[in-house]
PDB file of C-alpha atoms and ligand atoms in Angstrom:
ATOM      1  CA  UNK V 266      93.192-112.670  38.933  1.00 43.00           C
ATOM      2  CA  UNK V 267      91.764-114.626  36.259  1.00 45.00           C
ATOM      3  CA  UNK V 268      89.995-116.922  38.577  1.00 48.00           C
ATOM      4  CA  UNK V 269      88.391-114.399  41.441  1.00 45.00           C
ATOM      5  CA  UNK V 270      86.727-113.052  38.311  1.00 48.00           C
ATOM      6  CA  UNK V 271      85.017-115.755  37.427  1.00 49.00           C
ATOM      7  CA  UNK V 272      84.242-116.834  40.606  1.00 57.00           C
ATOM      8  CA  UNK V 273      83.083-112.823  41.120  1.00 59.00           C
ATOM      9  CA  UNK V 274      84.822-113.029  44.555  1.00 74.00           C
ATOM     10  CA  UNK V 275      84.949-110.062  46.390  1.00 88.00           C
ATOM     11  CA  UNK V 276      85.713-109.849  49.997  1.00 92.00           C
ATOM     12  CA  UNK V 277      84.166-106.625  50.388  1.00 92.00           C
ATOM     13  CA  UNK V 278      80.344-108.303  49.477  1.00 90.00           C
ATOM     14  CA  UNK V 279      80.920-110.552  52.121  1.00 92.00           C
ATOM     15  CA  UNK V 280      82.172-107.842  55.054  1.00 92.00           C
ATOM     16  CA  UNK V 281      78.837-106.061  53.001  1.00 91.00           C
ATOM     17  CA  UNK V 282      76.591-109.366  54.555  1.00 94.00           C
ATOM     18  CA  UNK V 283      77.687-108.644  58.205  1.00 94.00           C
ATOM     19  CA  UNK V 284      76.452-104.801  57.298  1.00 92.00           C
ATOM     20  CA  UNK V 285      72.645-106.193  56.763  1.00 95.00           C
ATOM     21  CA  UNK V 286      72.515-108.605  59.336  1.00 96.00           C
ATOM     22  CA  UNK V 287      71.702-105.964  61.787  1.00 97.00           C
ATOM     23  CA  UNK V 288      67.579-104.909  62.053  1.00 97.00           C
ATOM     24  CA  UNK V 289      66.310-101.847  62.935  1.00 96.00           C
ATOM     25  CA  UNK V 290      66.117-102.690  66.661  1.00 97.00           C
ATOM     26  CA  UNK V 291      69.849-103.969  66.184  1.00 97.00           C
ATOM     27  CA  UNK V 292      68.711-107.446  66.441  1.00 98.00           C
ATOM     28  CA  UNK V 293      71.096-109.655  64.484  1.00 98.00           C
ATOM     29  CA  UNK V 294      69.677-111.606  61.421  1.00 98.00           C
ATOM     30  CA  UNK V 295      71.111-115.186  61.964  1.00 98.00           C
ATOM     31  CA  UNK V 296      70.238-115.777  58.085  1.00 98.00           C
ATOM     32  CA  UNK V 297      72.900-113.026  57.080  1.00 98.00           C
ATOM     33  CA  UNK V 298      75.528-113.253  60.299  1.00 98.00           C
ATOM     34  CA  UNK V 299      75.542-117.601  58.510  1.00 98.00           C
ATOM     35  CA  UNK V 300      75.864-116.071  54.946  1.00 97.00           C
ATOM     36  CA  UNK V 301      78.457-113.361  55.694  1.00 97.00           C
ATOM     37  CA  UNK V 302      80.540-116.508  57.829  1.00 97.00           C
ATOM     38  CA  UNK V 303      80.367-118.761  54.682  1.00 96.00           C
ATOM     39  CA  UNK V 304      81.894-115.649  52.624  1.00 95.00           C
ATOM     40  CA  UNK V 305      84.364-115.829  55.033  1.00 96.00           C
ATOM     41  CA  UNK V 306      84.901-120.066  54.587  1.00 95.00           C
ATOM     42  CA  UNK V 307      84.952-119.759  50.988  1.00 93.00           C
ATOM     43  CA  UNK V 308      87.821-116.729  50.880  1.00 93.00           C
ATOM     44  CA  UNK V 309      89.716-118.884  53.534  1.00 94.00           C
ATOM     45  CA  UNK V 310      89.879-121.498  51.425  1.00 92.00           C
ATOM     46  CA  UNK V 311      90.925-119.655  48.309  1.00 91.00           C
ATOM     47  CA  UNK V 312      93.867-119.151  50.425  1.00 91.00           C
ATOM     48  CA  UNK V 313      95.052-122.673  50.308  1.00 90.00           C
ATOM     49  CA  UNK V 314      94.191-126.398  51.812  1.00 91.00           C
ATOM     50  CA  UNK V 315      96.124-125.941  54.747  1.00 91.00           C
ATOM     51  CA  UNK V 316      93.453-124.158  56.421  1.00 93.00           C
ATOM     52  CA  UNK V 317      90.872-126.806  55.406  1.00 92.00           C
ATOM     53  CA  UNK V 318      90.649-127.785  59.116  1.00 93.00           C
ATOM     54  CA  UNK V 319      89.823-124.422  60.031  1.00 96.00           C
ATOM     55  CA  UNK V 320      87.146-124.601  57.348  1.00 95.00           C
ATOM     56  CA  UNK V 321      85.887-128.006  58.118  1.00 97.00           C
ATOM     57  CA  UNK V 322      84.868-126.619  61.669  1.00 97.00           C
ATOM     58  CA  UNK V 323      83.394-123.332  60.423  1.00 98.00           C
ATOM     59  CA  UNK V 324      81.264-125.399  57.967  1.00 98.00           C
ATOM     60  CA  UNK V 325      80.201-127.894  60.742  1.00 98.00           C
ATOM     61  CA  UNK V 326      78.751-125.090  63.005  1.00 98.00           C
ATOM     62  CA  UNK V 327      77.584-123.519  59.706  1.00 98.00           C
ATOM     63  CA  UNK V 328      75.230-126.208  59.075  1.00 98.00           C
ATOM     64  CA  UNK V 329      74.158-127.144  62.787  1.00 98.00           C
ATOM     65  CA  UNK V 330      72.413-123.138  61.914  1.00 98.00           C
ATOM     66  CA  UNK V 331      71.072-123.979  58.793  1.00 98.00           C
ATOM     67  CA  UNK V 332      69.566-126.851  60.383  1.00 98.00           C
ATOM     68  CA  UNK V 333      67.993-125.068  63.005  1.00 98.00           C
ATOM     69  CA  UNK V 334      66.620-122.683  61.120  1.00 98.00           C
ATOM     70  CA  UNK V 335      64.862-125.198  58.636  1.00 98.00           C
ATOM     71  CA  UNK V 336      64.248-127.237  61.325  1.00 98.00           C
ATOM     72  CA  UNK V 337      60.327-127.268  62.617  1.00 97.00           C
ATOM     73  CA  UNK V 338      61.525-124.917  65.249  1.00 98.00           C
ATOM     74  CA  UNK V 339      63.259-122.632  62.594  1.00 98.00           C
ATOM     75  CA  UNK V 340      61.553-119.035  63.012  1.00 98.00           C
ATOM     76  CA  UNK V 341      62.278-119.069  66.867  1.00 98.00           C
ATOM     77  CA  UNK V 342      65.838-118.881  64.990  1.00 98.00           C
ATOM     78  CA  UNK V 343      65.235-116.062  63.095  1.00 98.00           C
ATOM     79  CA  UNK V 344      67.548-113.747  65.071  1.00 98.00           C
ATOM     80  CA  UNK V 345      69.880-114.062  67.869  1.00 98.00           C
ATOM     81  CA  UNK V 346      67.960-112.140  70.055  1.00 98.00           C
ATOM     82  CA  UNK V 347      65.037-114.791  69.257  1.00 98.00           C
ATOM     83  CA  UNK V 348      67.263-117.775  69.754  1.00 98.00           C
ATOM     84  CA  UNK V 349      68.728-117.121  72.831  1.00 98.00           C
ATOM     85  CA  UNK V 350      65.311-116.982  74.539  1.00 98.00           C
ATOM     86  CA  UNK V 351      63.557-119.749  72.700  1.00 98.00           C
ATOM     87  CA  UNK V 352      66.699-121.702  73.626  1.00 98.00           C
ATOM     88  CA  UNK V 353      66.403-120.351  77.598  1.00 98.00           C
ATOM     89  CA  UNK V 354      63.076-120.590  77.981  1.00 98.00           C
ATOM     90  CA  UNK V 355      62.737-124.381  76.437  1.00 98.00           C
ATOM     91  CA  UNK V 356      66.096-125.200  78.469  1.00 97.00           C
ATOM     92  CA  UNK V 357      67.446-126.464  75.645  1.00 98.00           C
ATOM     93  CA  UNK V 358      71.558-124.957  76.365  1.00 98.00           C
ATOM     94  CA  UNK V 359      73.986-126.493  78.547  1.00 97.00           C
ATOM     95  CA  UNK V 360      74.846-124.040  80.284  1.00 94.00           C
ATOM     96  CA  UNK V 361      77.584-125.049  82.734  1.00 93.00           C
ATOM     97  CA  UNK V 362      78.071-128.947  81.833  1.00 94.00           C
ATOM     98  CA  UNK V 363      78.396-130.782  78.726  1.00 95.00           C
ATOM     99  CA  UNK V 364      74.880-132.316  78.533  1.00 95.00           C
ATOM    100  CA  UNK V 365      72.157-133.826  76.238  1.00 96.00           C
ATOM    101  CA  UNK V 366      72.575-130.637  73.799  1.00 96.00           C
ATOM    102  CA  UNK V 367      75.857-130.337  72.331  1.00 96.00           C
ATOM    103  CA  UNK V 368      74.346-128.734  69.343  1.00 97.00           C
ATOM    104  CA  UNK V 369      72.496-126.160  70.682  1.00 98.00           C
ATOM    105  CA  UNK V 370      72.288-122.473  69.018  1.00 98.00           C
ATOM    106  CA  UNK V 371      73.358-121.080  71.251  1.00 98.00           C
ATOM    107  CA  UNK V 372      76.618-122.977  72.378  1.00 98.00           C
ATOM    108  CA  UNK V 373      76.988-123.082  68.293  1.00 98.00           C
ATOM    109  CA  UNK V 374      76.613-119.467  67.462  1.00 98.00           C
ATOM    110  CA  UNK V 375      78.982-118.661  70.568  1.00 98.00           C
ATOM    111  CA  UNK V 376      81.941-120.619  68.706  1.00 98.00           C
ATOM    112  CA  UNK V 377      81.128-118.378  65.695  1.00 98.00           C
ATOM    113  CA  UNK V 378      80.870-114.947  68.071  1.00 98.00           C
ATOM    114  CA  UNK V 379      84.136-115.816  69.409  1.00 98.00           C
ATOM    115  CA  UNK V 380      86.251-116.115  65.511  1.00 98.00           C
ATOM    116  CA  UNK V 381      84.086-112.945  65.139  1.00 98.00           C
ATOM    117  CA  UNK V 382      86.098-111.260  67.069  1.00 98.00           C
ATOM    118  CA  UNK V 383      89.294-113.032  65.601  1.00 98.00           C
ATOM    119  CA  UNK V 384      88.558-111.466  62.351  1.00 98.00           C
ATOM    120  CA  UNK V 385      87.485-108.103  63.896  1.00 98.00           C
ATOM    121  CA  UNK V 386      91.348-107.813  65.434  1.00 98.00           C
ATOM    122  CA  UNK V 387      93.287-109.535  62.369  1.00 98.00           C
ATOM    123  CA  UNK V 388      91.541-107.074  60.140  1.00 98.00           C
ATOM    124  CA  UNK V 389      92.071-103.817  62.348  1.00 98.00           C
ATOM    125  CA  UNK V 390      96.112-105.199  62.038  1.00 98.00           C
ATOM    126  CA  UNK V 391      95.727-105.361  58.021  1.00 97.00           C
ATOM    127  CA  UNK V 392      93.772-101.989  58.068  1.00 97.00           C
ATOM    128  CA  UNK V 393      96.533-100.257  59.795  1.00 98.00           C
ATOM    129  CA  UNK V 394      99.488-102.316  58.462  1.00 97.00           C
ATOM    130  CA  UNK V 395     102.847-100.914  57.019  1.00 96.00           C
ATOM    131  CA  UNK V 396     103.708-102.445  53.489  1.00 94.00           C
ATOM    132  CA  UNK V 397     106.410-104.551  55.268  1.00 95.00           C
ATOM    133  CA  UNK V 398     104.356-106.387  57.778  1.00 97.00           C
ATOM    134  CA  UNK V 399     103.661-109.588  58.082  1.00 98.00           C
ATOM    135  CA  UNK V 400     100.100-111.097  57.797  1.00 98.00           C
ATOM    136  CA  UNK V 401     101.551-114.188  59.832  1.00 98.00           C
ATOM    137  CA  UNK V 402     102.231-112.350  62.413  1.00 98.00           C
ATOM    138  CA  UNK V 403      98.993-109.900  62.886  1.00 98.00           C
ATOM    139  CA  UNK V 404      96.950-113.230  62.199  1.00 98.00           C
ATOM    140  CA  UNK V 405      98.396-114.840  65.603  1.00 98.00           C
ATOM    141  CA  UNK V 406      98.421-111.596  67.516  1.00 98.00           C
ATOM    142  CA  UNK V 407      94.925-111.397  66.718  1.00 98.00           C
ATOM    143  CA  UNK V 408      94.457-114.772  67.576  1.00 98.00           C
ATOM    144  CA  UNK V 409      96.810-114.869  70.784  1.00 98.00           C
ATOM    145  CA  UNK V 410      94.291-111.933  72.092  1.00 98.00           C
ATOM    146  CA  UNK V 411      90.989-113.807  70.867  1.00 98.00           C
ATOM    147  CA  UNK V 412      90.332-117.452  70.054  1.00 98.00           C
ATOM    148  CA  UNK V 413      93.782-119.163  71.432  1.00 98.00           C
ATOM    149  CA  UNK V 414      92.477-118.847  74.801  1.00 98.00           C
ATOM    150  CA  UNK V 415      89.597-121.013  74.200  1.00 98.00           C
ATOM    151  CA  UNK V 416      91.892-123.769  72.461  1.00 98.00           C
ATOM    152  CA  UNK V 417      93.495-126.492  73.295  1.00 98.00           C
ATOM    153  CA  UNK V 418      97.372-126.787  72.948  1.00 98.00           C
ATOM    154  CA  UNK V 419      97.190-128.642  70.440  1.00 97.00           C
ATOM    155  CA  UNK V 420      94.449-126.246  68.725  1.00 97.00           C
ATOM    156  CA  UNK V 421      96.886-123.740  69.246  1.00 98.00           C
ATOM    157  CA  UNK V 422      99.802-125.047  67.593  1.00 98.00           C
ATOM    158  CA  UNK V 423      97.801-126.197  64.137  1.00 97.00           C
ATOM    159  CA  UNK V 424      96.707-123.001  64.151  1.00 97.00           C
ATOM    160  CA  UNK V 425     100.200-121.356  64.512  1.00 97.00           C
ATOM    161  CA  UNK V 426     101.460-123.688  61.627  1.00 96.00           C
ATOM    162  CA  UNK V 427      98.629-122.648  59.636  1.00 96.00           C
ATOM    163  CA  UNK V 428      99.246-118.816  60.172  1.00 97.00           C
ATOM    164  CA  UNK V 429     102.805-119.201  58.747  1.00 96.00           C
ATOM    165  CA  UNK V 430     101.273-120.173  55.146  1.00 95.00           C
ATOM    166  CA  UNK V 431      99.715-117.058  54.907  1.00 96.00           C
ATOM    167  CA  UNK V 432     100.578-115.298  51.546  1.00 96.00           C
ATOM    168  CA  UNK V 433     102.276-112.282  52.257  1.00 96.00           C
ATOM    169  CA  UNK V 434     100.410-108.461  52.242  1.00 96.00           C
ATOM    170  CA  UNK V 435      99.954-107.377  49.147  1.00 95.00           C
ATOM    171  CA  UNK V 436      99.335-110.877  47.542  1.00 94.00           C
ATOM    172  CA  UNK V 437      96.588-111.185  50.481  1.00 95.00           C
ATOM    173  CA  UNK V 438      95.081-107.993  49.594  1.00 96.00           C
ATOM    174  CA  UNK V 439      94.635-109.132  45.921  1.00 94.00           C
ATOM    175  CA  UNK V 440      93.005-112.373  46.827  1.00 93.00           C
ATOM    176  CA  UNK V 441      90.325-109.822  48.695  1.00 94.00           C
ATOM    177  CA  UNK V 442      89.590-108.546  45.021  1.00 93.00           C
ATOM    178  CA  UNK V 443      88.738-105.374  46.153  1.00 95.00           C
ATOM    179  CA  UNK V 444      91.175-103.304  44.087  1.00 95.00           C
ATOM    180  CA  UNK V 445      93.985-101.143  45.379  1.00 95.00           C
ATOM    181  CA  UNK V 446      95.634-101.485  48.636  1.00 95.00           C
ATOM    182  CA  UNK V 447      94.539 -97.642  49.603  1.00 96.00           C
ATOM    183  CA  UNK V 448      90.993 -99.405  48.293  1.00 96.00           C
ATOM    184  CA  UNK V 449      91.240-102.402  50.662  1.00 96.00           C
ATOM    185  CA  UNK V 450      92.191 -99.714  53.108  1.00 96.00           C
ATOM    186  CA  UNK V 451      89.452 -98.117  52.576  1.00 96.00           C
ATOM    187  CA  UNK V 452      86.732-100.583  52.538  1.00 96.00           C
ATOM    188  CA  UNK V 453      88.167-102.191  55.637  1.00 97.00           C
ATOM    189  CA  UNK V 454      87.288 -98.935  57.539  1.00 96.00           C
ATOM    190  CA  UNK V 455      84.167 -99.041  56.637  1.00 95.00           C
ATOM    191  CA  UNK V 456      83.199-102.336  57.338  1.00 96.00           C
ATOM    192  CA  UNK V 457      84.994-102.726  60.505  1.00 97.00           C
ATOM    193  CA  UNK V 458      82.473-100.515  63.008  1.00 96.00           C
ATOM    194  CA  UNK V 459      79.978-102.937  61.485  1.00 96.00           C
ATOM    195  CA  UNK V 460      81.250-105.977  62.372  1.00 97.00           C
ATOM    196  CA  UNK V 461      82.543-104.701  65.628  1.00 98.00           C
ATOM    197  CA  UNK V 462      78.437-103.639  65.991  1.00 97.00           C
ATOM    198  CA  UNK V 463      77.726-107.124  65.741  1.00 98.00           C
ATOM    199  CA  UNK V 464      80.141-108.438  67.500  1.00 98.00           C
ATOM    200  CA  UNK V 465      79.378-106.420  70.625  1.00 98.00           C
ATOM    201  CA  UNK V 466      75.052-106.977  70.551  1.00 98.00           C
ATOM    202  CA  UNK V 467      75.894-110.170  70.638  1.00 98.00           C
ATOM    203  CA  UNK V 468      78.564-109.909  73.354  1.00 98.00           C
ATOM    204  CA  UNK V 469      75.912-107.745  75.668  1.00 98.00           C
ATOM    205  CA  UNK V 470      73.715-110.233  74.782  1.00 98.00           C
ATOM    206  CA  UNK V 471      75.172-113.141  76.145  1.00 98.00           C
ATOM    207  CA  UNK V 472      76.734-111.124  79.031  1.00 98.00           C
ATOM    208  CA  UNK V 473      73.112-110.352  79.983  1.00 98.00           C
ATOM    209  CA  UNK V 474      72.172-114.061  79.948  1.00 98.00           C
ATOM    210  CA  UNK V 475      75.557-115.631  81.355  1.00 98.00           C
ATOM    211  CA  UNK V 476      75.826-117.329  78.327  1.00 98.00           C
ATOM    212  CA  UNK V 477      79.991-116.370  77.347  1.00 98.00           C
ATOM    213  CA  UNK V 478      81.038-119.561  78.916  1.00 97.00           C
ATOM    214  CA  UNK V 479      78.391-122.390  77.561  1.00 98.00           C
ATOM    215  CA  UNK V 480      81.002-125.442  77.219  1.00 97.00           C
TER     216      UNK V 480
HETATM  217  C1  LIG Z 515      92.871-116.376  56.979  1.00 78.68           C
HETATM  218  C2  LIG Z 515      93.450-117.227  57.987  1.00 78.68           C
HETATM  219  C3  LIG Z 515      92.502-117.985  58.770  1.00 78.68           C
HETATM  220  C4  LIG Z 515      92.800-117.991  60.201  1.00 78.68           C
HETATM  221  C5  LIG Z 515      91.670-118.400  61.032  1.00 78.68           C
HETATM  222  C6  LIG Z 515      91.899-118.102  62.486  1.00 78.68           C
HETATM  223  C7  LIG Z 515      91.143-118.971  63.380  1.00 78.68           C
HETATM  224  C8  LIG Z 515      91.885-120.192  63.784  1.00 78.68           C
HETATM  225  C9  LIG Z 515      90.949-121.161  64.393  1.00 78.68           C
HETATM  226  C10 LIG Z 515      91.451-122.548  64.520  1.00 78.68           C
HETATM  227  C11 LIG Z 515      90.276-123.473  64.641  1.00 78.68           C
HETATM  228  C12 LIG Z 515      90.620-124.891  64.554  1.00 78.68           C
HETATM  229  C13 LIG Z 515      89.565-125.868  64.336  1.00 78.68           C
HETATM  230  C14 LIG Z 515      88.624-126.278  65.412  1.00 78.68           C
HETATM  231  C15 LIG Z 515      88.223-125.621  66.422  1.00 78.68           C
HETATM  232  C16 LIG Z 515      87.140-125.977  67.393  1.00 78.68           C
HETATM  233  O1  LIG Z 515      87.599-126.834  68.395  1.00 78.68           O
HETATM  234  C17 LIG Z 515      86.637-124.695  67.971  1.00 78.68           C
HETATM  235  C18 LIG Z 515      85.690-124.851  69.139  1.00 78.68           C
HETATM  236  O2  LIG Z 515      84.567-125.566  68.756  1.00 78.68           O
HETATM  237  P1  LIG Z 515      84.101-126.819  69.665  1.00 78.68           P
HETATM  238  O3  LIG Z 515      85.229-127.819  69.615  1.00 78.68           O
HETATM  239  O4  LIG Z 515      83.893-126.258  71.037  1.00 78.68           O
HETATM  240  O5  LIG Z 515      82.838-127.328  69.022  1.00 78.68           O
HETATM  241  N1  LIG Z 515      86.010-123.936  66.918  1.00 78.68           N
HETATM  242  C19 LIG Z 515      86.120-122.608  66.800  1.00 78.68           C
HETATM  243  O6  LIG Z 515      86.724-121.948  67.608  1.00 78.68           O
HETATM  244  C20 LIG Z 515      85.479-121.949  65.597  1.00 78.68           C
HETATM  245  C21 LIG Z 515      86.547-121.544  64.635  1.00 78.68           C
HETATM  246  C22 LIG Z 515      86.014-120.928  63.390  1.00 78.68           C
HETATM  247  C23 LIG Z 515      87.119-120.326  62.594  1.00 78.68           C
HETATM  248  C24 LIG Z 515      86.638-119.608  61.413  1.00 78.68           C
HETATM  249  C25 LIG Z 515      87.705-118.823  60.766  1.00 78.68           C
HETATM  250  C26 LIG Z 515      87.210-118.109  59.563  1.00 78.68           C
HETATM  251  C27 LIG Z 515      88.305-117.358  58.948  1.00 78.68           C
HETATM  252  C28 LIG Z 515      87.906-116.376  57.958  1.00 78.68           C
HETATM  253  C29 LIG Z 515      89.077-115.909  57.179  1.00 78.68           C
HETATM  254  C30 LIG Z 515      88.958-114.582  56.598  1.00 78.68           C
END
């Protein structure tokens, strides 16, 4: 459309940003993983205001990054890896308890890990889709098997309403702006084993460090 040209949106650059947040030691770049999630805010919201309170919360954890890493502090943040034992060795995570650092990297990042894997299982649905299914539908599967289970009811059921004003397949597949379905196709298997990299360093990560379940 008229519009995703001008704006030269192109969800393939941003799936592209989670492809060079990854070092040669597979550490994970937390400049890049916080670029590639506010590709993801911006193409959400292209999609309509109705998920603006999805948005709202991606931005907020957004920026709590940001400000670490321009805070004095900010090159202990330069990857995950780095975080997490900055963070640990400065006990500066709640770890079990809500305490004095709700903002911490690493409960923030976690939140992020989490809709990570969201988006790796909605887009595995849409990679594999037939032309008559619904992106309602593989959104909440994907999100009944990821996120839900760290939401509230209430969460839950925005969510759910939010899901149902999903534009159908193909129209979805044109917002990406990546060209023809067999191209979406395409691109979406090869940026899928990237972000599932990512997603599972950081998993291992935090397994290693009991750090899955920081509140
Ligand atoms: C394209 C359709 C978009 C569907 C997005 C699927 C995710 C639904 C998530 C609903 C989140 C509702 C808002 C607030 C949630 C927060 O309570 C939680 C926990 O944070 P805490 O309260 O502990 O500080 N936040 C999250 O779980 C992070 C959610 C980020 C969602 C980003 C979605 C990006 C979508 C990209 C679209 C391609």
């Amino acid at each position: 459309t008229a519009m995703s040209v001008d704006e030269k949106f192109c969800l393939s650059e941003v799936l592209d940003t989670f492809k060079s947040c990854l070092t040669e030691n597979k550490e994970v770049i937390i400049d890049k993983y916080v670029a590639g999630w506010r590709g993801l805010v911006r193409f959400m919201n292209s999609l309509g205001s109705i998920f603006s309170f999805i948005s709202k919360d991606a931005v907020s954890k957004i920026q709590i990054m940001v400000n670490l890493r321009n805070g004095e502090n900010g090159e202990q943040y330069f990857t995950i890896q780095s975080m997490v034992k900055y963070e640990l060795d400065n006990s500066l995570v709640d770890i079990t308890k809500r305490g004095s650092h709700p903002e911490s990297g690493c409960r923030t990042l976690l939140r992020l890990h989490r809709a990570l894997r969201w988006l790796e299982l909605f887009l595995e649905r849409l990679r594999t889709s037939a032309e008559d299914s619904k992106t309602s539908v593989m959104c909440s599967e994907a999100y009944s098997e990821s996120l839900a289970q760290f939401h509230p009811w209430l969460i839950q059921k925005a969510a759910g309403m939010a899901f149902c004003a999903l534009p159908g397949r193909l129209t979805f597949f044109e917002v990406m702006n990546v060209g023809s379905p067999e191209q979406v196709v395409a691109m979406l298997g090869e940026a899928l084993p990237l972000i599932s990299e990512v997603y599972q360093i950081t998993e291992d990560l935090y397994a290693k460090h009991d750090l899955l379940g920081i509140p």
